[in-house]
């Protein structure tokens, strides 16, 4: 079976991204917001970290010579760190400096004109890992501990990379920590198990992404009438030529309406 898809939003990351398809998840909310305009492709892989993300990205993102024949990635979210921050000697652990280098590498794969994967049409958003409630998580999964302060440091690393690479950052760590009364235990209002997000946490991620779209990438804003809106790929039903429908039912690029 083969299926043509529209231009896309691609989500790459670990289980936090993979679980974005849960009911009320940020990926589901994005798919609803961009319905008929962009498809959402979720490439979150549970347990993965940035060392492993690079060879995966080389296989899921089209090279320059392929991009003319496949849908364009209009928006790319990069969300790692929850596993990179696992304490050594965990196989998931990636030292902080290498974590930053890996994030920059992923960004430059898309942004650098010398990269085989260069895609000037693609807008990028980095997302920080959320805070963890280590006591809750370490009871839930005692063989894979997390440390609150370590995760805070990796969230700060994402912001450092964003500044260096001139890429906007959805700082959900700070938003959740502030919303939790700035206590580790309070973060449980956003967490299902101390590490992964419940619906309240998912909603924060979705809103943080959409806030960046509105203010940094308004050409991708699907709703704000203060900016030109993205057109639907297929015309609204009341624009179909009833007498001769086929010409008016041709697939359109998800370009901006005039």
GROMACS .gro file of C-alpha atoms in nm:
model
  258
    1UNK     CA    1   0.000   0.000   0.000
    2UNK     CA    2   0.126   0.347  -0.086
    3UNK     CA    3  -0.007   0.682   0.030
    4UNK     CA    4   0.078   1.038  -0.062
    5UNK     CA    5   0.109   1.272   0.235
    6UNK     CA    6   0.103   1.648   0.270
    7UNK     CA    7   0.398   1.862   0.378
    8UNK     CA    8   0.473   1.776   0.736
    9UNK     CA    9   0.563   1.861   1.091
   10UNK     CA   10   0.826   1.609   1.204
   11UNK     CA   11   0.871   1.536   1.575
   12UNK     CA   12   1.197   1.366   1.675
   13UNK     CA   13   1.287   1.261   2.026
   14UNK     CA   14   1.253   0.994   2.290
   15UNK     CA   15   0.953   0.852   2.476
   16UNK     CA   16   0.829   1.201   2.562
   17UNK     CA   17   0.777   1.254   2.190
   18UNK     CA   18   0.653   0.901   2.124
   19UNK     CA   19   0.385   0.944   2.391
   20UNK     CA   20   0.268   1.263   2.220
   21UNK     CA   21   0.010   1.044   2.042
   22UNK     CA   22  -0.163   0.965   2.372
   23UNK     CA   23  -0.507   1.114   2.426
   24UNK     CA   24  -0.452   1.485   2.482
   25UNK     CA   25  -0.087   1.456   2.381
   26UNK     CA   26   0.100   1.741   2.215
   27UNK     CA   27   0.136   1.552   1.885
   28UNK     CA   28  -0.236   1.484   1.877
   29UNK     CA   29  -0.308   1.850   1.949
   30UNK     CA   30  -0.072   1.958   1.670
   31UNK     CA   31  -0.238   1.719   1.426
   32UNK     CA   32  -0.576   1.868   1.515
   33UNK     CA   33  -0.451   2.226   1.477
   34UNK     CA   34  -0.290   2.156   1.138
   35UNK     CA   35  -0.570   1.935   1.007
   36UNK     CA   36  -0.589   1.960   0.625
   37UNK     CA   37  -0.275   2.178   0.617
   38UNK     CA   38   0.023   1.973   0.740
   39UNK     CA   39   0.059   1.610   0.842
   40UNK     CA   40   0.231   1.527   1.170
   41UNK     CA   41   0.498   1.257   1.165
   42UNK     CA   42   0.601   1.130   1.508
   43UNK     CA   43   0.949   0.979   1.522
   44UNK     CA   44   0.981   0.963   1.899
   45UNK     CA   45   1.168   0.648   2.006
   46UNK     CA   46   1.135   0.542   2.369
   47UNK     CA   47   1.464   0.514   2.553
   48UNK     CA   48   1.673   0.685   2.285
   49UNK     CA   49   1.932   0.958   2.340
   50UNK     CA   50   2.125   1.196   2.115
   51UNK     CA   51   2.414   0.960   2.032
   52UNK     CA   52   2.161   0.727   1.873
   53UNK     CA   53   1.947   1.008   1.731
   54UNK     CA   54   2.202   1.107   1.466
   55UNK     CA   55   2.211   0.776   1.273
   56UNK     CA   56   1.832   0.756   1.302
   57UNK     CA   57   1.793   1.109   1.165
   58UNK     CA   58   2.011   1.020   0.868
   59UNK     CA   59   1.751   0.759   0.776
   60UNK     CA   60   1.428   0.951   0.838
   61UNK     CA   61   1.514   1.293   0.693
   62UNK     CA   62   1.541   1.324   0.315
   63UNK     CA   63   1.869   1.429   0.156
   64UNK     CA   64   1.883   1.736  -0.068
   65UNK     CA   65   1.854   1.541  -0.392
   66UNK     CA   66   1.552   1.353  -0.256
   67UNK     CA   67   1.360   1.652  -0.121
   68UNK     CA   68   1.210   1.748  -0.457
   69UNK     CA   69   1.028   1.415  -0.469
   70UNK     CA   70   0.889   1.394  -0.115
   71UNK     CA   71   0.682   1.619   0.113
   72UNK     CA   72   0.874   1.902   0.275
   73UNK     CA   73   0.935   1.914   0.648
   74UNK     CA   74   0.802   2.258   0.733
   75UNK     CA   75   0.856   2.232   1.110
   76UNK     CA   76   1.097   2.007   1.300
   77UNK     CA   77   1.091   1.966   1.678
   78UNK     CA   78   1.398   1.818   1.848
   79UNK     CA   79   1.330   1.692   2.200
   80UNK     CA   80   1.596   1.487   2.377
   81UNK     CA   81   1.760   1.497   2.717
   82UNK     CA   82   1.544   1.291   2.948
   83UNK     CA   83   1.759   0.985   2.874
   84UNK     CA   84   2.086   1.165   2.802
   85UNK     CA   85   2.065   1.290   3.162
   86UNK     CA   86   2.045   0.938   3.307
   87UNK     CA   87   2.336   0.893   3.549
   88UNK     CA   88   2.644   0.705   3.429
   89UNK     CA   89   2.706   0.415   3.381
   90UNK     CA   90   2.360   0.386   3.227
   91UNK     CA   91   2.384   0.305   2.852
   92UNK     CA   92   2.143   0.594   2.799
   93UNK     CA   93   2.380   0.847   2.954
   94UNK     CA   94   2.540   1.107   2.726
   95UNK     CA   95   2.779   1.356   2.891
   96UNK     CA   96   2.646   1.711   2.891
   97UNK     CA   97   2.906   1.855   2.654
   98UNK     CA   98   2.853   1.576   2.401
   99UNK     CA   99   2.478   1.618   2.438
  100UNK     CA  100   2.517   1.981   2.334
  101UNK     CA  101   2.742   1.883   2.044
  102UNK     CA  102   2.489   1.625   1.929
  103UNK     CA  103   2.202   1.876   1.937
  104UNK     CA  104   2.409   2.122   1.736
  105UNK     CA  105   2.494   1.846   1.489
  106UNK     CA  106   2.126   1.763   1.437
  107UNK     CA  107   2.048   2.130   1.379
  108UNK     CA  108   2.335   2.181   1.136
  109UNK     CA  109   2.233   1.874   0.939
  110UNK     CA  110   1.925   2.077   0.843
  111UNK     CA  111   2.058   2.435   0.848
  112UNK     CA  112   2.403   2.407   0.691
  113UNK     CA  113   2.415   2.453   0.311
  114UNK     CA  114   2.705   2.207   0.301
  115UNK     CA  115   2.500   1.931   0.464
  116UNK     CA  116   2.356   1.648   0.258
  117UNK     CA  117   2.031   1.707   0.450
  118UNK     CA  118   2.016   2.086   0.404
  119UNK     CA  119   1.654   2.200   0.404
  120UNK     CA  120   1.610   2.581   0.404
  121UNK     CA  121   1.231   2.540   0.415
  122UNK     CA  122   1.247   2.365   0.753
  123UNK     CA  123   1.189   2.564   1.072
  124UNK     CA  124   1.335   2.412   1.391
  125UNK     CA  125   1.223   2.420   1.754
  126UNK     CA  126   1.429   2.275   2.039
  127UNK     CA  127   1.244   2.153   2.348
  128UNK     CA  128   1.402   2.118   2.691
  129UNK     CA  129   1.348   1.805   2.896
  130UNK     CA  130   1.084   1.859   3.163
  131UNK     CA  131   1.170   1.853   3.533
  132UNK     CA  132   1.159   1.513   3.698
  133UNK     CA  133   1.023   1.406   4.034
  134UNK     CA  134   1.311   1.170   4.105
  135UNK     CA  135   1.149   1.020   4.415
  136UNK     CA  136   0.838   0.926   4.219
  137UNK     CA  137   1.031   0.793   3.917
  138UNK     CA  138   1.295   0.602   4.114
  139UNK     CA  139   1.020   0.411   4.292
  140UNK     CA  140   0.848   0.342   3.961
  141UNK     CA  141   1.167   0.236   3.774
  142UNK     CA  142   1.441   0.181   4.036
  143UNK     CA  143   1.687   0.036   3.783
  144UNK     CA  144   1.689   0.354   3.572
  145UNK     CA  145   1.723   0.646   3.814
  146UNK     CA  146   1.698   1.015   3.731
  147UNK     CA  147   1.838   1.312   3.924
  148UNK     CA  148   1.646   1.638   3.947
  149UNK     CA  149   1.947   1.870   3.936
  150UNK     CA  150   2.107   1.680   3.649
  151UNK     CA  151   1.795   1.717   3.438
  152UNK     CA  152   1.790   2.089   3.524
  153UNK     CA  153   2.146   2.115   3.390
  154UNK     CA  154   2.054   1.939   3.065
  155UNK     CA  155   1.755   2.170   3.022
  156UNK     CA  156   1.993   2.466   3.057
  157UNK     CA  157   2.217   2.303   2.797
  158UNK     CA  158   1.932   2.307   2.545
  159UNK     CA  159   1.894   2.682   2.593
  160UNK     CA  160   2.268   2.726   2.544
  161UNK     CA  161   2.250   2.535   2.215
  162UNK     CA  162   1.946   2.734   2.105
  163UNK     CA  163   2.131   3.060   2.162
  164UNK     CA  164   2.442   2.935   1.983
  165UNK     CA  165   2.251   2.800   1.683
  166UNK     CA  166   1.990   3.079   1.671
  167UNK     CA  167   1.706   2.830   1.715
  168UNK     CA  168   1.406   2.903   1.939
  169UNK     CA  169   1.367   2.691   2.252
  170UNK     CA  170   1.046   2.574   2.415
  171UNK     CA  171   1.163   2.596   2.777
  172UNK     CA  172   0.908   2.364   2.930
  173UNK     CA  173   1.142   2.288   3.223
  174UNK     CA  174   1.105   2.641   3.355
  175UNK     CA  175   0.733   2.663   3.278
  176UNK     CA  176   0.660   2.343   3.468
  177UNK     CA  177   0.892   2.417   3.758
  178UNK     CA  178   0.736   2.762   3.801
  179UNK     CA  179   0.387   2.617   3.772
  180UNK     CA  180   0.474   2.356   4.035
  181UNK     CA  181   0.563   2.620   4.293
  182UNK     CA  182   0.934   2.569   4.222
  183UNK     CA  183   0.952   2.239   4.411
  184UNK     CA  184   1.053   1.901   4.276
  185UNK     CA  185   0.759   1.726   4.442
  186UNK     CA  186   0.518   1.982   4.300
  187UNK     CA  187   0.619   1.885   3.946
  188UNK     CA  188   0.403   1.575   3.984
  189UNK     CA  189   0.104   1.783   3.873
  190UNK     CA  190   0.252   1.758   3.521
  191UNK     CA  191   0.397   1.405   3.540
  192UNK     CA  192   0.234   1.064   3.517
  193UNK     CA  193   0.522   0.869   3.672
  194UNK     CA  194   0.786   1.125   3.769
  195UNK     CA  195   0.937   1.145   3.419
  196UNK     CA  196   0.666   1.123   3.152
  197UNK     CA  197   0.392   1.381   3.107
  198UNK     CA  198   0.024   1.369   3.192
  199UNK     CA  199  -0.233   1.568   2.994
  200UNK     CA  200  -0.151   1.891   3.182
  201UNK     CA  201   0.216   1.855   3.094
  202UNK     CA  202   0.135   1.768   2.734
  203UNK     CA  203  -0.072   2.082   2.705
  204UNK     CA  204   0.220   2.295   2.822
  205UNK     CA  205   0.439   2.145   2.547
  206UNK     CA  206   0.174   2.208   2.282
  207UNK     CA  207   0.120   2.569   2.390
  208UNK     CA  208   0.497   2.634   2.406
  209UNK     CA  209   0.537   2.511   2.048
  210UNK     CA  210   0.244   2.715   1.922
  211UNK     CA  211   0.371   3.026   2.102
  212UNK     CA  212   0.700   2.996   1.914
  213UNK     CA  213   0.515   2.941   1.587
  214UNK     CA  214   0.307   3.253   1.647
  215UNK     CA  215   0.597   3.480   1.738
  216UNK     CA  216   0.896   3.335   1.550
  217UNK     CA  217   0.748   3.141   1.257
  218UNK     CA  218   0.419   3.323   1.187
  219UNK     CA  219   0.415   3.188   0.831
  220UNK     CA  220   0.335   2.850   0.989
  221UNK     CA  221   0.062   2.980   1.219
  222UNK     CA  222  -0.253   2.786   1.124
  223UNK     CA  223  -0.502   3.010   1.306
  224UNK     CA  224  -0.388   3.366   1.379
  225UNK     CA  225  -0.566   3.602   1.145
  226UNK     CA  226  -0.317   3.879   1.224
  227UNK     CA  227  -0.089   3.696   0.982
  228UNK     CA  228  -0.160   3.537   0.647
  229UNK     CA  229  -0.298   3.193   0.717
  230UNK     CA  230  -0.185   2.868   0.566
  231UNK     CA  231  -0.420   2.744   0.301
  232UNK     CA  232  -0.567   2.396   0.320
  233UNK     CA  233  -0.419   2.140   0.082
  234UNK     CA  234  -0.762   2.078  -0.070
  235UNK     CA  235  -1.005   2.366  -0.116
  236UNK     CA  236  -1.301   2.413   0.120
  237UNK     CA  237  -1.610   2.237  -0.002
  238UNK     CA  238  -1.784   2.561  -0.101
  239UNK     CA  239  -1.500   2.639  -0.345
  240UNK     CA  240  -1.545   2.321  -0.543
  241UNK     CA  241  -1.669   2.383  -0.896
  242UNK     CA  242  -1.986   2.176  -0.887
  243UNK     CA  243  -2.022   2.172  -1.266
  244UNK     CA  244  -1.662   2.064  -1.327
  245UNK     CA  245  -1.517   1.950  -0.991
  246UNK     CA  246  -1.195   1.774  -1.093
  247UNK     CA  247  -0.986   2.087  -1.176
  248UNK     CA  248  -1.076   2.248  -0.844
  249UNK     CA  249  -0.983   1.932  -0.651
  250UNK     CA  250  -0.613   1.940  -0.739
  251UNK     CA  251  -0.382   1.911  -0.440
  252UNK     CA  252  -0.222   2.243  -0.343
  253UNK     CA  253   0.104   2.310  -0.159
  254UNK     CA  254   0.054   2.429   0.197
  255UNK     CA  255   0.151   2.782   0.101
  256UNK     CA  256   0.023   3.103   0.252
  257UNK     CA  257  -0.308   3.250   0.151
  258UNK     CA  258  -0.292   3.595   0.001
   0.00000   0.00000   0.00000
